[in-house]
mmCIF file of C-alpha atoms in Angstrom:
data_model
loop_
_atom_site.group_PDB
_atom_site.id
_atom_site.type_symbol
_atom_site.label_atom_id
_atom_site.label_comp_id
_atom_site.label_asym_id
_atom_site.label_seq_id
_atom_site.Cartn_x
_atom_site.Cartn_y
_atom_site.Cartn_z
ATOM 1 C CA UNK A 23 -13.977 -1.794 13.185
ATOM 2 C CA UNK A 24 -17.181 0.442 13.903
ATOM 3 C CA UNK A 25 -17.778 1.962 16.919
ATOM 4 C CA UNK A 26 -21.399 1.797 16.331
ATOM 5 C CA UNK A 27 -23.811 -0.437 14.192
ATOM 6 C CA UNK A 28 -23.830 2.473 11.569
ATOM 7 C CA UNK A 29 -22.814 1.751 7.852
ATOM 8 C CA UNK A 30 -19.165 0.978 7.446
ATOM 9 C CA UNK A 31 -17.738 4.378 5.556
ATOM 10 C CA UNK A 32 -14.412 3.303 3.377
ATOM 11 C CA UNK A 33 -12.370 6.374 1.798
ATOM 12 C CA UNK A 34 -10.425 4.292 -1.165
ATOM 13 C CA UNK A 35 -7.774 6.337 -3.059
ATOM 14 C CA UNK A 36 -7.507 5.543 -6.280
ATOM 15 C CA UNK A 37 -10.505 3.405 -6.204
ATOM 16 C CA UNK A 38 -11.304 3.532 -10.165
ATOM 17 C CA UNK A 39 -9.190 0.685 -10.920
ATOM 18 C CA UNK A 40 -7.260 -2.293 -10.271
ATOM 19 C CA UNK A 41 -7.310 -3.300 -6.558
ATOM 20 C CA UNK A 42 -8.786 0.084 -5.631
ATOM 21 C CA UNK A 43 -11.789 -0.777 -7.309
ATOM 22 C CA UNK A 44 -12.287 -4.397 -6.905
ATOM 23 C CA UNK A 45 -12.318 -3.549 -2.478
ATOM 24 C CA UNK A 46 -14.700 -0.189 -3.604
ATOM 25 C CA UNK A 47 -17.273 -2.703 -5.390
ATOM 26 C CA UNK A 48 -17.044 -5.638 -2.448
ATOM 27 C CA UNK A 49 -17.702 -2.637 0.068
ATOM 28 C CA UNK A 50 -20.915 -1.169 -2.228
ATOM 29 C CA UNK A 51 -22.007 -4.727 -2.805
ATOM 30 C CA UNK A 52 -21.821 -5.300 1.144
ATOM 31 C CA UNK A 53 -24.037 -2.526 1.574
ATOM 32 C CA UNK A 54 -21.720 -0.266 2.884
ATOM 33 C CA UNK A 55 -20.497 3.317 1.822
ATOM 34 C CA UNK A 56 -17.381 4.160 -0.421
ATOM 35 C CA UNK A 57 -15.928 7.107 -0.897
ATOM 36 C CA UNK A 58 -13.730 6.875 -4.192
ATOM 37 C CA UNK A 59 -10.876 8.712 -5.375
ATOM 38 C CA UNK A 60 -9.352 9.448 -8.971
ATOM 39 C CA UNK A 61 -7.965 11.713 -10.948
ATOM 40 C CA UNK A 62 -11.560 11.715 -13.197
ATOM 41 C CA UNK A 63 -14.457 10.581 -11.632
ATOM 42 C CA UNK A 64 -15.729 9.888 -14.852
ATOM 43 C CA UNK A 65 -14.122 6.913 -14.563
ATOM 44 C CA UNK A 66 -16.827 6.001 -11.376
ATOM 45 C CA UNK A 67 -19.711 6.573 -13.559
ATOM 46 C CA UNK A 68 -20.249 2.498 -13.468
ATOM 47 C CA UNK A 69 -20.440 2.324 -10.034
ATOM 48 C CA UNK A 70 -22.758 4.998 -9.210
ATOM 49 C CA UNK A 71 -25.109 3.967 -11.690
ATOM 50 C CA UNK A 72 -25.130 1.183 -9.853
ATOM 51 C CA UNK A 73 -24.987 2.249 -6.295
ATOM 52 C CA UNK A 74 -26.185 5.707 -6.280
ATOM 53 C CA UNK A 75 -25.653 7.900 -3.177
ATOM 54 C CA UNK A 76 -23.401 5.135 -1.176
ATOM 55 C CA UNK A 77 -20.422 6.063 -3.504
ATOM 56 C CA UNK A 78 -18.832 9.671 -3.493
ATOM 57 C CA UNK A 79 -16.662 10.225 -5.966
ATOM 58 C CA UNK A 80 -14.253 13.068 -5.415
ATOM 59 C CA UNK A 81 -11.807 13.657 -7.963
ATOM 60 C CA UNK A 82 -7.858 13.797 -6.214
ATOM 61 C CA UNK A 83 -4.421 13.355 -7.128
ATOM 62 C CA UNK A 84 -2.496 11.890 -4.414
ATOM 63 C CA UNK A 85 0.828 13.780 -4.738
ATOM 64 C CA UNK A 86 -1.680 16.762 -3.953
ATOM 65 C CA UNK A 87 -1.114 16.562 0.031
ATOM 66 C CA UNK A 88 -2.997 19.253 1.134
ATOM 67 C CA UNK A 89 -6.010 18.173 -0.655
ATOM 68 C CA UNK A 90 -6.069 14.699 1.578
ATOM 69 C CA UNK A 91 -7.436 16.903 4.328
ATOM 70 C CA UNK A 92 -9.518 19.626 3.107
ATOM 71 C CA UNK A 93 -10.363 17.885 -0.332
ATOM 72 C CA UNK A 94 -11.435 14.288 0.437
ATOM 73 C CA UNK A 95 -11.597 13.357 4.181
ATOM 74 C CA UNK A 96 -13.762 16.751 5.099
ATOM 75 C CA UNK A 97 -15.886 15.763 1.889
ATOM 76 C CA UNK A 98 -16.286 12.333 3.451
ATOM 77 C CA UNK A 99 -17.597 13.062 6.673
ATOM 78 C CA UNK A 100 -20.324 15.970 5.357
ATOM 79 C CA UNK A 101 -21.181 13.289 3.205
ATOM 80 C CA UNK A 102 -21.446 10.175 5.788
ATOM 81 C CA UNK A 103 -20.533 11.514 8.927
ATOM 82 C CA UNK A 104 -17.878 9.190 10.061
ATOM 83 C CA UNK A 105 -15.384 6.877 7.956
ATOM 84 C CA UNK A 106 -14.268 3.650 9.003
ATOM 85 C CA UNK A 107 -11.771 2.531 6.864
ATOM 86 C CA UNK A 108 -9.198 4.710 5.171
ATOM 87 C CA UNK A 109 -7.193 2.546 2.014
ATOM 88 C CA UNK A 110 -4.165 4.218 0.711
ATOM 89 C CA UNK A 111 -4.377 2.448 -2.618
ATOM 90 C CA UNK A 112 -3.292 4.718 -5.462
ATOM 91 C CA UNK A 113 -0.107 4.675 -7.309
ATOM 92 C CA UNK A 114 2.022 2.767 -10.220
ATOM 93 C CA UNK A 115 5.084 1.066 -10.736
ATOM 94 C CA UNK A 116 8.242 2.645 -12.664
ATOM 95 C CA UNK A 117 11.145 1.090 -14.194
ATOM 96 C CA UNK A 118 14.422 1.701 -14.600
ATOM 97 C CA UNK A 119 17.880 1.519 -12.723
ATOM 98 C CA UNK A 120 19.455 3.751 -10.436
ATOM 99 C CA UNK A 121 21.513 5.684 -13.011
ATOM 100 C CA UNK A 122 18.473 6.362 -15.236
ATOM 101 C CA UNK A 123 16.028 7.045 -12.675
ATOM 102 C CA UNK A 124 16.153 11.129 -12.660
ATOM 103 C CA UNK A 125 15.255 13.316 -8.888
ATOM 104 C CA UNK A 126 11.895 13.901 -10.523
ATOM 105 C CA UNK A 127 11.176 10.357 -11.014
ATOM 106 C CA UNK A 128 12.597 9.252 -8.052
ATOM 107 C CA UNK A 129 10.464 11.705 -6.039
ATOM 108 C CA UNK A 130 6.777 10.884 -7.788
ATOM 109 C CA UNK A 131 7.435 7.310 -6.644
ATOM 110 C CA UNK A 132 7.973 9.013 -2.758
ATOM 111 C CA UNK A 133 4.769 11.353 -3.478
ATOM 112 C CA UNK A 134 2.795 8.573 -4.762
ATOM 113 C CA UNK A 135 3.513 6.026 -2.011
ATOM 114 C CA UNK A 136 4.871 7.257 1.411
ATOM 115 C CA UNK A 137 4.118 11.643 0.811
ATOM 116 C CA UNK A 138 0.314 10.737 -0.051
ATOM 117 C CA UNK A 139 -0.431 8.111 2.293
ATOM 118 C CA UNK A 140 1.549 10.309 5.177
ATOM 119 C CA UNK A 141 -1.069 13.173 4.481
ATOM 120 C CA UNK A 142 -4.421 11.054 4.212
ATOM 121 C CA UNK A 143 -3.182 9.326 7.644
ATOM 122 C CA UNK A 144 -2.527 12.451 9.265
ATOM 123 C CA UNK A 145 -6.123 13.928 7.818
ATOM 124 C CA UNK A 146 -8.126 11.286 8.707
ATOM 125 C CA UNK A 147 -6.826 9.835 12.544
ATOM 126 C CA UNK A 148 -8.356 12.660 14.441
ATOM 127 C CA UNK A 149 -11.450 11.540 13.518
ATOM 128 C CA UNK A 150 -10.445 7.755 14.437
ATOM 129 C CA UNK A 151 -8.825 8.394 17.361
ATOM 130 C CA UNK A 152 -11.898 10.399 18.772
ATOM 131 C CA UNK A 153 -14.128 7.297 17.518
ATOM 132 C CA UNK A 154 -11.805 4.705 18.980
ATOM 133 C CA UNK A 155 -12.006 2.493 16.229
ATOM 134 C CA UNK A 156 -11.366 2.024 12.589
ATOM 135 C CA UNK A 157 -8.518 0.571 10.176
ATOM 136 C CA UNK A 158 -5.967 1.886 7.902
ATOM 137 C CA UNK A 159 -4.774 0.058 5.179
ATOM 138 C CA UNK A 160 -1.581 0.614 2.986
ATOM 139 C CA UNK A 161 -1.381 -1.100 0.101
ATOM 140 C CA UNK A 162 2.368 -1.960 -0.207
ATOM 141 C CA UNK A 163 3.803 -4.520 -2.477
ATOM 142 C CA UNK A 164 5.934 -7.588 -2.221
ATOM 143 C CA UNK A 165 8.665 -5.053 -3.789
ATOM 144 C CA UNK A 166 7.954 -3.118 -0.291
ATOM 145 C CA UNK A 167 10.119 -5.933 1.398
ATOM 146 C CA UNK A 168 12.404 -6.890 -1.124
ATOM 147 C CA UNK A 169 13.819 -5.115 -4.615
ATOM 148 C CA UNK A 170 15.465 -6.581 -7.737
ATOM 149 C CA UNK A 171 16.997 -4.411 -10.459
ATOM 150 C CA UNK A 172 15.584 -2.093 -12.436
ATOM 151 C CA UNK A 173 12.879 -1.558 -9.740
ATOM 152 C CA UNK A 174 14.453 0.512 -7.107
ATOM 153 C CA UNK A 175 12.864 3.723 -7.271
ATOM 154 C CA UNK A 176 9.230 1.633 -6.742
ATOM 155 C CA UNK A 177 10.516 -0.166 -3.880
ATOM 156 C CA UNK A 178 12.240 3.139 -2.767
ATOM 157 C CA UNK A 179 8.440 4.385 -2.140
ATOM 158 C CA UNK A 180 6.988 1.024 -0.337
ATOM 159 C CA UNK A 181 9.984 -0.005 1.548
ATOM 160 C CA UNK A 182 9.567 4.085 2.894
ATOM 161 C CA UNK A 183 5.633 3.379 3.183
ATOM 162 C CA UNK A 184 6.061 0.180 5.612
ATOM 163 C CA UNK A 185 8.524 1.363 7.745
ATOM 164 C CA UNK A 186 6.554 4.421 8.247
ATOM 165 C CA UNK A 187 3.533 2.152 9.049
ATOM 166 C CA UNK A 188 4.929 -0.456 10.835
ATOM 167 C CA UNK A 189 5.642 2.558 13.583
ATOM 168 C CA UNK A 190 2.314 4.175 12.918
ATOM 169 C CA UNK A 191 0.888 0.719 14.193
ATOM 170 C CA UNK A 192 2.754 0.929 18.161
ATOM 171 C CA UNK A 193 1.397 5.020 17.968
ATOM 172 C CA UNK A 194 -2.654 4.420 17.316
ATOM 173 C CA UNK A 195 -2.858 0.945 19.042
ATOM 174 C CA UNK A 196 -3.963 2.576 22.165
ATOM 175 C CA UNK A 197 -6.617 4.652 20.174
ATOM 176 C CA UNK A 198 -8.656 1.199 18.689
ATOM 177 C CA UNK A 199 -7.238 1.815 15.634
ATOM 178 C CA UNK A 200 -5.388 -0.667 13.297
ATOM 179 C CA UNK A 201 -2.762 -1.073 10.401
ATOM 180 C CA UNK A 202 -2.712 -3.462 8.035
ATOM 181 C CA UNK A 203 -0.039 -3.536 5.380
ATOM 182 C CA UNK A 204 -0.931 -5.323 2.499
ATOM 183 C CA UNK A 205 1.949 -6.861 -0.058
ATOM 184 C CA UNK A 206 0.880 -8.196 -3.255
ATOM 185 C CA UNK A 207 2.308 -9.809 -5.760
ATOM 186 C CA UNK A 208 1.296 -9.493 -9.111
ATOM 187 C CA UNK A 209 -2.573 -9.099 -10.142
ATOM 188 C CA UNK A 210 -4.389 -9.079 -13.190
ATOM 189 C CA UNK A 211 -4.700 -5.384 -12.887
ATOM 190 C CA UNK A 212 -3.495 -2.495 -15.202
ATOM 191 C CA UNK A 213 -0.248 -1.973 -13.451
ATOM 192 C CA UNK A 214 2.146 -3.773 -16.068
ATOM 193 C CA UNK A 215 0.291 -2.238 -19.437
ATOM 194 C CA UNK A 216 1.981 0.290 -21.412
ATOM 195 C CA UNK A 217 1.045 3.906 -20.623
ATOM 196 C CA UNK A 218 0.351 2.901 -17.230
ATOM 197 C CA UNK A 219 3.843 1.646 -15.921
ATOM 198 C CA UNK A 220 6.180 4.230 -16.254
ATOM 199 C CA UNK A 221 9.752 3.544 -17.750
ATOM 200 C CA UNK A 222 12.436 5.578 -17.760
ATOM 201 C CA UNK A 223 15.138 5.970 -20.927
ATOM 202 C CA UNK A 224 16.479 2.947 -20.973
ATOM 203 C CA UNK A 225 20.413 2.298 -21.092
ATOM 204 C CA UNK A 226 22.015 -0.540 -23.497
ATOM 205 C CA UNK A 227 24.941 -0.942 -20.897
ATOM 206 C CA UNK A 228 22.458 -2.494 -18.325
ATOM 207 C CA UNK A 229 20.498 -5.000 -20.453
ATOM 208 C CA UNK A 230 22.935 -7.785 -19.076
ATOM 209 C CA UNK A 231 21.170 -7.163 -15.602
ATOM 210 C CA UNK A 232 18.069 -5.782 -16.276
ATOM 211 C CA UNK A 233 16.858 -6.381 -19.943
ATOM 212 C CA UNK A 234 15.429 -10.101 -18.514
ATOM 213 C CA UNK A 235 13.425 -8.129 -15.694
ATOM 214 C CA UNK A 236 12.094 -5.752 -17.943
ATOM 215 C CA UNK A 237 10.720 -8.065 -20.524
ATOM 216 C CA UNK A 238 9.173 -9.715 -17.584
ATOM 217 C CA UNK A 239 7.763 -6.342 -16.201
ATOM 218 C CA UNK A 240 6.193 -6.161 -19.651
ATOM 219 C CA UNK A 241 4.804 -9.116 -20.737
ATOM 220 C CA UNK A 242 2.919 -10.091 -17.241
ATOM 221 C CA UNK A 243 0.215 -7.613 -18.436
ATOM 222 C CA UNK A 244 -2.969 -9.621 -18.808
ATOM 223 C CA UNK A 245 -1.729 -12.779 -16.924
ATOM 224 C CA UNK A 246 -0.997 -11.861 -13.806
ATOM 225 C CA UNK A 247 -1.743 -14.668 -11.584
ATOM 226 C CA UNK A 248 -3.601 -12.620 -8.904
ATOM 227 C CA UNK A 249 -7.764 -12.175 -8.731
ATOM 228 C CA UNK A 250 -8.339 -8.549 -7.623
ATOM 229 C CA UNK A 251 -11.908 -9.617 -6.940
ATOM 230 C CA UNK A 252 -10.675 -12.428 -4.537
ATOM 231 C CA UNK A 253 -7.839 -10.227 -3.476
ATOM 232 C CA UNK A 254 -10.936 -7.847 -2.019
ATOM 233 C CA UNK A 255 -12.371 -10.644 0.457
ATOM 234 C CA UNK A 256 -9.401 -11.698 1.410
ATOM 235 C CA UNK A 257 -8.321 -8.029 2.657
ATOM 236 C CA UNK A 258 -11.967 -7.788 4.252
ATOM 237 C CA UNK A 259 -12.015 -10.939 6.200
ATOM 238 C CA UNK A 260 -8.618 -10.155 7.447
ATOM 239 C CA UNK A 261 -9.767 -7.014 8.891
ATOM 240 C CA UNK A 262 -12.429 -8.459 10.582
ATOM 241 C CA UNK A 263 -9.965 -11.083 12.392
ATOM 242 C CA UNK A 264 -8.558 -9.768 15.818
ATOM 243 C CA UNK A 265 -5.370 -11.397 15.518
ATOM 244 C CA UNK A 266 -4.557 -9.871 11.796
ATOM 245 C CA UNK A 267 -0.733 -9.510 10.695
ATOM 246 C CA UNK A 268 0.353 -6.123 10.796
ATOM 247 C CA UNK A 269 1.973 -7.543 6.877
ATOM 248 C CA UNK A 270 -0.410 -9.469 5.085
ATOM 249 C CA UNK A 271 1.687 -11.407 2.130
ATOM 250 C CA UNK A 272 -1.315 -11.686 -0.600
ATOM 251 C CA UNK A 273 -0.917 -13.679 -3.757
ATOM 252 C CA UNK A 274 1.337 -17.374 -3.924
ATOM 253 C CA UNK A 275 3.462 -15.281 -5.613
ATOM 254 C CA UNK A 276 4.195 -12.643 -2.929
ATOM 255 C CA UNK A 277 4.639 -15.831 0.381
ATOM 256 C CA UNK A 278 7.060 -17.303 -1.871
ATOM 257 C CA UNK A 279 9.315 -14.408 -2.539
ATOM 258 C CA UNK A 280 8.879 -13.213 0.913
ATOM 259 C CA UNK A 281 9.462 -16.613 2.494
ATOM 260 C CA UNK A 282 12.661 -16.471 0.504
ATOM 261 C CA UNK A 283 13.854 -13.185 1.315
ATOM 262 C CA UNK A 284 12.961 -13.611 4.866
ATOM 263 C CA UNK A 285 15.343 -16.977 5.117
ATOM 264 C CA UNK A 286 18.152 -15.469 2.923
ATOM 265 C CA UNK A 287 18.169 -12.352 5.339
ATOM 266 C CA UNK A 288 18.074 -14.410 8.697
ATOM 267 C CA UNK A 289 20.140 -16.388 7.591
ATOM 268 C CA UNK A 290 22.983 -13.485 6.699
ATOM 269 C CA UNK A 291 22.136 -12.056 10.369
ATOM 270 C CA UNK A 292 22.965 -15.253 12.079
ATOM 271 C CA UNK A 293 26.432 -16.151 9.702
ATOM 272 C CA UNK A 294 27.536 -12.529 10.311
ATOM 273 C CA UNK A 295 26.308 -12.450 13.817
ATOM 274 C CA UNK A 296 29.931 -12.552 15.573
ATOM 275 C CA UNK A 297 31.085 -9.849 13.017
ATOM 276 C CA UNK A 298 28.257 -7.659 13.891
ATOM 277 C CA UNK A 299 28.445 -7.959 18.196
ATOM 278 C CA UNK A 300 31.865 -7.037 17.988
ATOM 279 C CA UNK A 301 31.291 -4.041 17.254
ATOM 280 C CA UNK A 302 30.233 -3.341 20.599
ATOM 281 C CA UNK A 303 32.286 -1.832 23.615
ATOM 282 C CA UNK A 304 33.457 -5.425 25.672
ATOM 283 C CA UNK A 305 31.902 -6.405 28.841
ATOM 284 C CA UNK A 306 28.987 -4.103 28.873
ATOM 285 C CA UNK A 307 25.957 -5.625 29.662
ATOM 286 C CA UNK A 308 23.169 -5.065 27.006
ATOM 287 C CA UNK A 309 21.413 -1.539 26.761
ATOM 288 C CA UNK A 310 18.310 -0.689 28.051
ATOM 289 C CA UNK A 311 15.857 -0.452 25.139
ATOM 290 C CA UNK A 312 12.629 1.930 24.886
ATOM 291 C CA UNK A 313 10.925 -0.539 22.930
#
């Protein structure tokens, strides 16, 4: 992913916990440079106690756009000179259905997970196009290819965040530069814990559909099934592989689900494939495509 043998550079967003952290201590223990972001870089004073200079910690909200640019990524490269690999990490999950979710709420789950990646992206691929190399990694979710109740406004956010990327791939292929969308499942991180996963007012007429989903949002805190640490080298090595996935499924969890959704889908294409084609004017041969 370097275009030189100079010290990888990684700018992590919300690197001070949960995944964000565990690929911001694999990258310091690797040697390599990290720069970290958080809403309080107190929260990094761990790390650079232990690493020193090799971690910057710049404190950043992500729904603040502008600051991607002129905040972190020109912080990053008077710091380091280059960057490497840019990981849109931060954000948090929200519950609650459709009619409780409010505009407001609906749109921090867009800031948080397509606006702020969009503007860190946009600040950061001059400098790997010019380079002709480097990665960019969005950390999605299995809920970025399929949604359940009570969830909707999260998967509003990643479903929004991969189709964005999945274009962004076909743009910066030609420039050496590569996407990786990552889609976990769930991970013995903070996400679940109370204070941390937002919840909206809830409403007794949806507990039939939703109560059973929120008890299980809930009560996963703690025993996740996922290893952030192992999470980490899995995400590395896969970088370093030159056939990598543009989706990378992570967690037992997440390949079930998806393998699930995946079948259930194709297999609604191909039952309602007549249906669908006759939409089309008769006796037309197929259109040219662009793509």
């Amino acid at each position: 992913m370097t275009a030189t043998n100079e010290t990888k550079t990684w700018i992590i967003t919300g690197a001070s916990s949960g995944l964000g952290l565990a690929l911001a201590e694999a990258a310091l223990a690797a040697g390599e440079q990290v720069v970290g972001t958080a809403r309080r870089v107190d929260r990094f004073d761990g790390l650079r106690a232990r690493y020193g200079d090799r971690l910057l910690a710049v404190a950043h909200d992500v729904g603040d756009t502008a600051g991607a640019a002129a905040v972190v990524v020109q912080r990053a490269l008077e710091a380091f000179g280059h960057v490497d690999v840019l990981v849109n990490n931060a954000g948090g999950g929200q519950v609650g259905v459709a009619e409780e979710i409010t505009d407001a709420a609906l749109r921090a789950m867009l800031d948080q997970h397509l606006f702020g990646p969009a503007a860190y992206v946009r600040a950061v691929l001059p400098h790997l196009r010019q380079r002709r190399s480097g990665a960019i990694v969005q950390m999605s979710s299995q809920g970025g290819r399929m949604s359940f109740p009570a969830v909707g406004s999260y998967s509003a956010g990643k479903f929004a965040l991969e189709g964005w990327s999945e274009a962004l791939a076909g743009e910066v292929a030609p420039f050496g530069v590569r996407v990786l969308i990552v889609e976990p499942s769930r991970f013995r991180t903070a996400f679940n814990a109370a204070g941390v996963l937002r919840t909206a007012q809830r409403s007794a007429d949806y507990d039939e559909s939703t109560g059973a989903v929120r008890a299980n949002m809930a009560e996963a805190d703690g025993i996740q099934e996922g290893d952030p640490a192992r999470a980490a080298r899995v995400i590395r090595d896969v970088l370093d592989t030159p056939d990598a996935p543009l989706r990378l499924p992570l967690g037992a969890e997440a390949v079930r689900n998806l393998t699930r959704a995946y079948r259930r889908a194709l297999d609604d294409v191909e039952k309602w494939a007549a249906v669908s084609e006759s939409a089309d004017f008769p006796g037309l041969p197929p259109a040219i495509r662009a793509f």
